[in-house]
mmCIF file of C-alpha atoms and ligand atoms in Angstrom:
data_model
loop_
_atom_site.group_PDB
_atom_site.id
_atom_site.type_symbol
_atom_site.label_atom_id
_atom_site.label_comp_id
_atom_site.label_asym_id
_atom_site.label_seq_id
_atom_site.Cartn_x
_atom_site.Cartn_y
_atom_site.Cartn_z
ATOM 1 C CA LEU A 1 -4.333 -42.464 165.130
ATOM 2 C CA SER A 2 -1.963 -39.511 164.791
ATOM 3 C CA GLN A 3 1.263 -39.554 166.784
ATOM 4 C CA GLU A 4 -0.146 -36.721 168.912
ATOM 5 C CA GLU A 5 -3.261 -38.757 169.734
ATOM 6 C CA GLN A 6 -1.053 -41.695 170.665
ATOM 7 C CA LYS A 7 0.964 -39.439 172.997
ATOM 8 C CA ARG A 8 -2.245 -38.207 174.629
ATOM 9 C CA ILE A 9 -3.532 -41.761 175.177
ATOM 10 C CA ALA A 10 -0.273 -42.851 176.824
ATOM 11 C CA ALA A 11 -0.193 -39.705 178.975
ATOM 12 C CA HIS A 12 -3.777 -40.076 180.200
ATOM 13 C CA ARG A 13 -3.184 -43.732 181.053
ATOM 14 C CA ALA A 14 -0.175 -42.772 183.187
ATOM 15 C CA VAL A 15 -2.090 -40.026 185.027
ATOM 16 C CA GLU A 16 -4.563 -42.695 186.194
ATOM 17 C CA GLN A 17 -1.773 -43.762 188.587
ATOM 18 C CA VAL A 18 -1.760 -40.377 190.342
ATOM 19 C CA GLU A 19 -3.523 -40.428 193.722
ATOM 20 C CA SER A 20 -4.560 -37.495 195.939
ATOM 21 C CA GLY A 21 -1.751 -36.365 198.200
ATOM 22 C CA MET A 22 1.026 -37.578 195.880
ATOM 23 C CA VAL A 23 4.272 -35.773 195.082
ATOM 24 C CA VAL A 24 4.516 -36.138 191.290
ATOM 25 C CA GLY A 25 7.569 -35.586 189.082
ATOM 26 C CA LEU A 26 6.420 -33.659 186.006
ATOM 27 C CA GLY A 27 8.255 -34.528 182.778
ATOM 28 C CA THR A 28 9.297 -32.364 179.839
ATOM 29 C CA GLY A 29 8.367 -32.642 176.173
ATOM 30 C CA SER A 30 5.273 -32.976 174.017
ATOM 31 C CA THR A 31 4.085 -36.277 175.498
ATOM 32 C CA ALA A 32 4.536 -35.115 179.101
ATOM 33 C CA ALA A 33 2.613 -31.948 178.187
ATOM 34 C CA HIS A 34 -0.520 -34.080 177.736
ATOM 35 C CA ALA A 35 0.003 -35.483 181.229
ATOM 36 C CA LEU A 36 0.257 -31.947 182.639
ATOM 37 C CA ASP A 37 -3.000 -30.957 180.932
ATOM 38 C CA ARG A 38 -4.815 -34.065 182.207
ATOM 39 C CA LEU A 39 -3.475 -33.677 185.757
ATOM 40 C CA GLY A 40 -4.499 -30.016 185.802
ATOM 41 C CA GLU A 41 -7.997 -30.945 184.598
ATOM 42 C CA LEU A 42 -8.456 -33.582 187.321
ATOM 43 C CA LEU A 43 -7.264 -31.142 189.994
ATOM 44 C CA ARG A 44 -9.594 -28.412 188.729
ATOM 45 C CA ARG A 45 -12.533 -30.876 188.747
ATOM 46 C CA GLY A 46 -11.686 -31.948 192.295
ATOM 47 C CA ALA A 47 -11.180 -35.534 191.129
ATOM 48 C CA LEU A 48 -7.681 -35.257 192.612
ATOM 49 C CA ARG A 49 -6.577 -33.154 195.578
ATOM 50 C CA ASP A 50 -3.378 -32.133 197.378
ATOM 51 C CA VAL A 51 -1.035 -33.120 194.550
ATOM 52 C CA VAL A 52 2.375 -31.385 194.468
ATOM 53 C CA GLY A 53 4.276 -31.255 191.170
ATOM 54 C CA ILE A 54 8.086 -31.319 190.897
ATOM 55 C CA PRO A 55 8.878 -29.873 187.441
ATOM 56 C CA THR A 56 11.820 -31.196 185.368
ATOM 57 C CA SER A 57 12.305 -27.940 183.449
ATOM 58 C CA LEU A 58 11.440 -24.247 183.502
ATOM 59 C CA LYS A 59 9.161 -24.915 180.540
ATOM 60 C CA THR A 60 7.272 -27.608 182.466
ATOM 61 C CA ALA A 61 7.076 -25.366 185.532
ATOM 62 C CA ALA A 62 5.392 -22.672 183.426
ATOM 63 C CA HIS A 63 2.989 -25.140 181.795
ATOM 64 C CA ALA A 64 2.128 -26.767 185.159
ATOM 65 C CA ALA A 65 1.458 -23.373 186.753
ATOM 66 C CA ALA A 66 -0.762 -22.424 183.807
ATOM 67 C CA VAL A 67 -2.958 -25.519 184.297
ATOM 68 C CA GLY A 68 -3.111 -25.129 188.102
ATOM 69 C CA ILE A 69 -0.720 -27.785 189.371
ATOM 70 C CA PRO A 70 0.882 -26.632 192.667
ATOM 71 C CA LEU A 71 4.697 -26.717 192.356
ATOM 72 C CA SER A 72 7.620 -27.478 194.634
ATOM 73 C CA ASP A 73 11.132 -28.941 194.293
ATOM 74 C CA LEU A 74 13.378 -31.784 195.446
ATOM 75 C CA ASP A 75 14.799 -29.715 198.313
ATOM 76 C CA SER A 76 11.330 -29.572 199.869
ATOM 77 C CA HIS A 77 10.274 -33.052 198.676
ATOM 78 C CA PRO A 78 13.341 -35.324 198.440
ATOM 79 C CA ARG A 79 11.076 -38.331 197.912
ATOM 80 C CA VAL A 80 8.833 -38.341 194.856
ATOM 81 C CA ASP A 81 5.955 -40.851 194.728
ATOM 82 C CA LEU A 82 5.583 -41.019 190.949
ATOM 83 C CA SER A 83 7.255 -39.359 187.972
ATOM 84 C CA ILE A 84 5.684 -39.287 184.506
ATOM 85 C CA ASP A 85 7.813 -38.357 181.475
ATOM 86 C CA GLY A 86 8.377 -39.075 177.824
ATOM 87 C CA ALA A 87 11.468 -40.531 176.203
ATOM 88 C CA ASP A 88 13.282 -40.275 172.877
ATOM 89 C CA GLU A 89 14.117 -43.988 172.740
ATOM 90 C CA VAL A 90 13.142 -47.117 174.726
ATOM 91 C CA ASP A 91 15.130 -50.342 174.353
ATOM 92 C CA PRO A 92 13.837 -53.872 175.206
ATOM 93 C CA SER A 93 15.341 -53.604 178.727
ATOM 94 C CA LEU A 94 13.453 -50.313 179.326
ATOM 95 C CA ASN A 95 16.677 -48.319 179.149
ATOM 96 C CA LEU A 96 15.983 -44.882 177.734
ATOM 97 C CA VAL A 97 17.507 -42.067 175.776
ATOM 98 C CA LYS A 98 16.145 -38.763 177.014
ATOM 99 C CA GLY A 99 17.140 -35.161 176.776
ATOM 100 C CA ARG A 100 16.629 -34.211 173.160
ATOM 101 C CA GLY A 101 14.646 -31.342 174.679
ATOM 102 C CA GLY A 102 17.688 -30.435 176.758
ATOM 103 C CA SER A 103 16.208 -31.200 180.206
ATOM 104 C CA LEU A 104 18.050 -34.434 180.976
ATOM 105 C CA LEU A 105 19.828 -33.283 184.168
ATOM 106 C CA ARG A 106 16.743 -32.173 186.076
ATOM 107 C CA GLU A 107 14.749 -35.086 184.619
ATOM 108 C CA LYS A 108 17.316 -37.638 185.794
ATOM 109 C CA MET A 109 17.624 -36.035 189.268
ATOM 110 C CA ILE A 110 13.856 -36.095 189.821
ATOM 111 C CA GLU A 111 13.121 -39.415 188.117
ATOM 112 C CA ALA A 112 15.956 -41.209 189.928
ATOM 113 C CA ALA A 113 14.502 -39.871 193.213
ATOM 114 C CA SER A 114 11.058 -41.307 192.417
ATOM 115 C CA ASP A 115 9.535 -44.443 193.922
ATOM 116 C CA ARG A 116 7.985 -45.065 190.490
ATOM 117 C CA PHE A 117 9.027 -43.628 187.120
ATOM 118 C CA VAL A 118 6.384 -44.206 184.436
ATOM 119 C CA VAL A 119 7.523 -43.474 180.879
ATOM 120 C CA ILE A 120 4.937 -42.505 178.248
ATOM 121 C CA VAL A 121 5.649 -42.991 174.557
ATOM 122 C CA ASP A 122 4.070 -43.602 171.192
ATOM 123 C CA ASP A 123 5.393 -46.738 169.482
ATOM 124 C CA SER A 124 7.812 -44.767 167.293
ATOM 125 C CA LYS A 125 10.146 -44.505 170.289
ATOM 126 C CA LEU A 126 10.776 -48.264 170.589
ATOM 127 C CA VAL A 127 14.293 -49.205 169.379
ATOM 128 C CA PRO A 128 16.270 -52.474 169.357
ATOM 129 C CA ARG A 129 19.294 -50.708 170.886
ATOM 130 C CA LEU A 130 19.888 -47.241 172.347
ATOM 131 C CA GLY A 131 21.239 -44.824 169.764
ATOM 132 C CA ALA A 132 19.635 -46.855 166.978
ATOM 133 C CA SER A 133 17.300 -44.048 165.960
ATOM 134 C CA ALA A 134 20.465 -42.284 164.752
ATOM 135 C CA LEU A 135 19.209 -39.240 166.641
ATOM 136 C CA ALA A 136 21.336 -37.805 169.387
ATOM 137 C CA VAL A 137 22.353 -39.169 172.752
ATOM 138 C CA PRO A 138 22.809 -35.878 174.661
ATOM 139 C CA VAL A 139 25.543 -35.138 177.216
ATOM 140 C CA GLU A 140 25.300 -32.060 179.445
ATOM 141 C CA VAL A 141 28.753 -30.451 179.875
ATOM 142 C CA VAL A 142 30.087 -27.332 181.578
ATOM 143 C CA PRO A 143 30.742 -24.450 179.159
ATOM 144 C CA PHE A 144 34.341 -24.084 180.399
ATOM 145 C CA CYS A 145 36.641 -25.583 177.731
ATOM 146 C CA HIS A 146 33.751 -27.530 176.182
ATOM 147 C CA ASN A 147 35.860 -28.245 173.081
ATOM 148 C CA TYR A 148 38.332 -30.061 175.314
ATOM 149 C CA THR A 149 35.446 -32.129 176.715
ATOM 150 C CA LEU A 150 34.180 -32.760 173.170
ATOM 151 C CA THR A 151 37.589 -34.147 172.227
ATOM 152 C CA GLN A 152 37.662 -36.323 175.352
ATOM 153 C CA LEU A 153 34.205 -37.719 174.475
ATOM 154 C CA LYS A 154 35.324 -38.497 170.910
ATOM 155 C CA THR A 155 38.468 -40.241 172.145
ATOM 156 C CA LEU A 156 36.430 -42.330 174.592
ATOM 157 C CA LEU A 157 33.679 -43.233 172.112
ATOM 158 C CA ASN A 158 35.891 -43.869 169.079
ATOM 159 C CA GLN A 159 36.324 -47.298 170.637
ATOM 160 C CA GLN A 160 32.583 -47.864 169.974
ATOM 161 C CA PRO A 161 32.076 -49.570 166.578
ATOM 162 C CA HIS A 162 28.961 -47.543 165.650
ATOM 163 C CA PHE A 163 30.008 -44.163 167.032
ATOM 164 C CA SER A 164 29.674 -41.657 164.208
ATOM 165 C CA GLY A 165 30.351 -38.276 165.833
ATOM 166 C CA ALA A 166 29.819 -35.670 168.526
ATOM 167 C CA LYS A 167 28.598 -32.122 168.061
ATOM 168 C CA LEU A 168 27.966 -29.101 170.283
ATOM 169 C CA ARG A 169 24.225 -28.380 170.228
ATOM 170 C CA THR A 170 23.496 -24.855 168.967
ATOM 171 C CA ALA A 171 20.429 -22.645 169.212
ATOM 172 C CA ALA A 172 18.696 -21.163 166.171
ATOM 173 C CA ASP A 173 21.068 -18.167 166.135
ATOM 174 C CA GLY A 174 24.120 -20.446 166.060
ATOM 175 C CA SER A 175 25.124 -19.793 169.659
ATOM 176 C CA PRO A 176 25.582 -22.766 172.007
ATOM 177 C CA PHE A 177 22.256 -24.152 173.312
ATOM 178 C CA LEU A 178 21.967 -23.331 177.025
ATOM 179 C CA THR A 179 20.236 -25.742 179.410
ATOM 180 C CA ASP A 180 18.120 -24.550 182.369
ATOM 181 C CA ASN A 181 21.325 -25.006 184.378
ATOM 182 C CA SER A 182 23.333 -22.712 182.058
ATOM 183 C CA ASN A 183 25.343 -25.653 180.730
ATOM 184 C CA TYR A 184 25.999 -26.779 177.149
ATOM 185 C CA ILE A 185 24.949 -29.998 175.429
ATOM 186 C CA ILE A 186 27.148 -32.208 173.261
ATOM 187 C CA ASP A 187 25.110 -34.587 171.112
ATOM 188 C CA LEU A 188 26.569 -38.043 170.422
ATOM 189 C CA TYR A 189 25.629 -39.913 167.256
ATOM 190 C CA PHE A 190 25.704 -43.659 166.629
ATOM 191 C CA GLU A 191 24.939 -45.485 163.377
ATOM 192 C CA ASP A 192 22.611 -48.373 164.156
ATOM 193 C CA GLY A 193 22.922 -48.013 167.920
ATOM 194 C CA ILE A 194 25.296 -48.640 170.788
ATOM 195 C CA THR A 195 26.509 -52.259 170.923
ATOM 196 C CA GLY A 196 28.895 -52.056 173.913
ATOM 197 C CA ASP A 197 28.130 -52.417 177.622
ATOM 198 C CA LEU A 198 25.854 -49.457 178.353
ATOM 199 C CA ASN A 199 26.876 -49.206 182.008
ATOM 200 C CA ALA A 200 30.586 -49.220 181.121
ATOM 201 C CA ILE A 201 30.005 -46.507 178.504
ATOM 202 C CA SER A 202 27.929 -44.519 181.004
ATOM 203 C CA ASP A 203 30.709 -44.736 183.614
ATOM 204 C CA GLY A 204 33.325 -43.717 181.054
ATOM 205 C CA ILE A 205 31.337 -40.632 180.025
ATOM 206 C CA LEU A 206 30.594 -39.591 183.619
ATOM 207 C CA ARG A 207 34.282 -39.891 184.594
ATOM 208 C CA LEU A 208 35.180 -37.058 182.175
ATOM 209 C CA THR A 209 35.584 -34.024 184.453
ATOM 210 C CA GLY A 210 33.754 -31.578 182.189
ATOM 211 C CA VAL A 211 30.708 -33.837 181.913
ATOM 212 C CA VAL A 212 27.733 -33.112 184.167
ATOM 213 C CA GLU A 213 25.328 -35.898 183.084
ATOM 214 C CA HIS A 214 24.208 -37.854 179.977
ATOM 215 C CA GLY A 215 20.839 -38.779 178.508
ATOM 216 C CA MET A 216 21.020 -42.553 178.868
ATOM 217 C CA PHE A 217 18.580 -43.508 181.652
ATOM 218 C CA LEU A 218 19.718 -47.017 182.544
ATOM 219 C CA GLY A 219 17.551 -49.078 184.882
ATOM 220 C CA ILE A 220 15.570 -46.046 186.081
ATOM 221 C CA ALA A 221 12.197 -46.598 184.391
ATOM 222 C CA THR A 222 9.686 -48.623 186.414
ATOM 223 C CA GLU A 223 7.206 -49.018 183.585
ATOM 224 C CA VAL A 224 6.778 -47.881 179.979
ATOM 225 C CA ILE A 225 3.295 -47.176 178.614
ATOM 226 C CA VAL A 226 3.278 -47.522 174.825
ATOM 227 C CA ALA A 227 0.358 -46.217 172.749
ATOM 228 C CA ASN A 228 0.063 -47.849 169.316
ATOM 229 C CA LYS A 229 -1.358 -46.450 166.079
ATOM 230 C CA ASP A 230 -4.493 -48.600 166.411
ATOM 231 C CA GLY A 231 -5.227 -47.065 169.800
ATOM 232 C CA SER A 232 -4.132 -50.115 171.766
ATOM 233 C CA VAL A 233 -1.893 -49.587 174.788
ATOM 234 C CA VAL A 234 0.887 -51.906 175.939
ATOM 235 C CA VAL A 235 2.455 -51.617 179.400
ATOM 236 C CA LEU A 236 6.070 -52.807 179.611
ATOM 237 C CA ASN A 237 7.700 -53.409 183.011
HETATM 238 O O1 LIG B 301 13.843 -34.238 176.256
HETATM 239 C C1 LIG B 301 13.257 -35.126 176.897
HETATM 240 O O2 LIG B 301 13.812 -35.858 177.733
HETATM 241 C C2 LIG B 301 11.822 -35.445 176.548
HETATM 242 O O3 LIG B 301 11.156 -36.077 177.626
HETATM 243 C C3 LIG B 301 11.867 -36.401 175.375
HETATM 244 O O4 LIG B 301 12.584 -37.481 175.795
HETATM 245 C C4 LIG B 301 10.483 -36.797 174.898
HETATM 246 O O5 LIG B 301 9.959 -35.713 174.237
HETATM 247 P P1 LIG B 301 8.635 -35.898 173.346
HETATM 248 O O6 LIG B 301 7.582 -36.450 174.273
HETATM 249 O O7 LIG B 301 8.330 -34.500 172.880
HETATM 250 O O8 LIG B 301 8.978 -36.837 172.224
#
């Protein structure tokens, strides 16, 4: 199966958990997009009714509206029954790296407010340790003096044996990438993954004043649905 077909299989399996009347957190990214399409189809067919979607990004809000999913927000629905979203990495304890699409703040707010958070991935996302994919662990920071915050992050993480650098995320035109919340993102890089205590590292990052939130989702996922290349599905929880 192609990676895209694997994503679709995982997404459709997760949408089976949506019941009529639910408030559903709608994830961001290419895997979550399949869940939006499937949810919209079931609503249009009348197989599901009275579902309210809480989007984790402006992009997801636009996609959900286009497929006919009614939308609201956490202010109106502070309790979310079920959130469905992808991830960039999943470790054996179901800790996640998310946010390579830049939506980590709204994702974490909504998914932490959910009774159940179901993660949907193809098997390429499984890692032995967070950061092991050598792709970024994103940190959302305020634009004000972001270079100062970058230096603070480097000083904090230089104590990590595998830390290999931090970089301001830029858009195609070289300007700083802007999140939906008009903040910047600093991407952290680790060779071979983070070996220290994830919660201690998380606390250290969040204590830096210029930091808004980071993309390590520790102990938030309820279940991870993994679609394999042979079409089989494994549910981790
Ligand atoms: O940016 C995000 O948090 C996305 O959910 C990401 O983690 C997964 O994106 P993908 O489904 O396109 O790989």
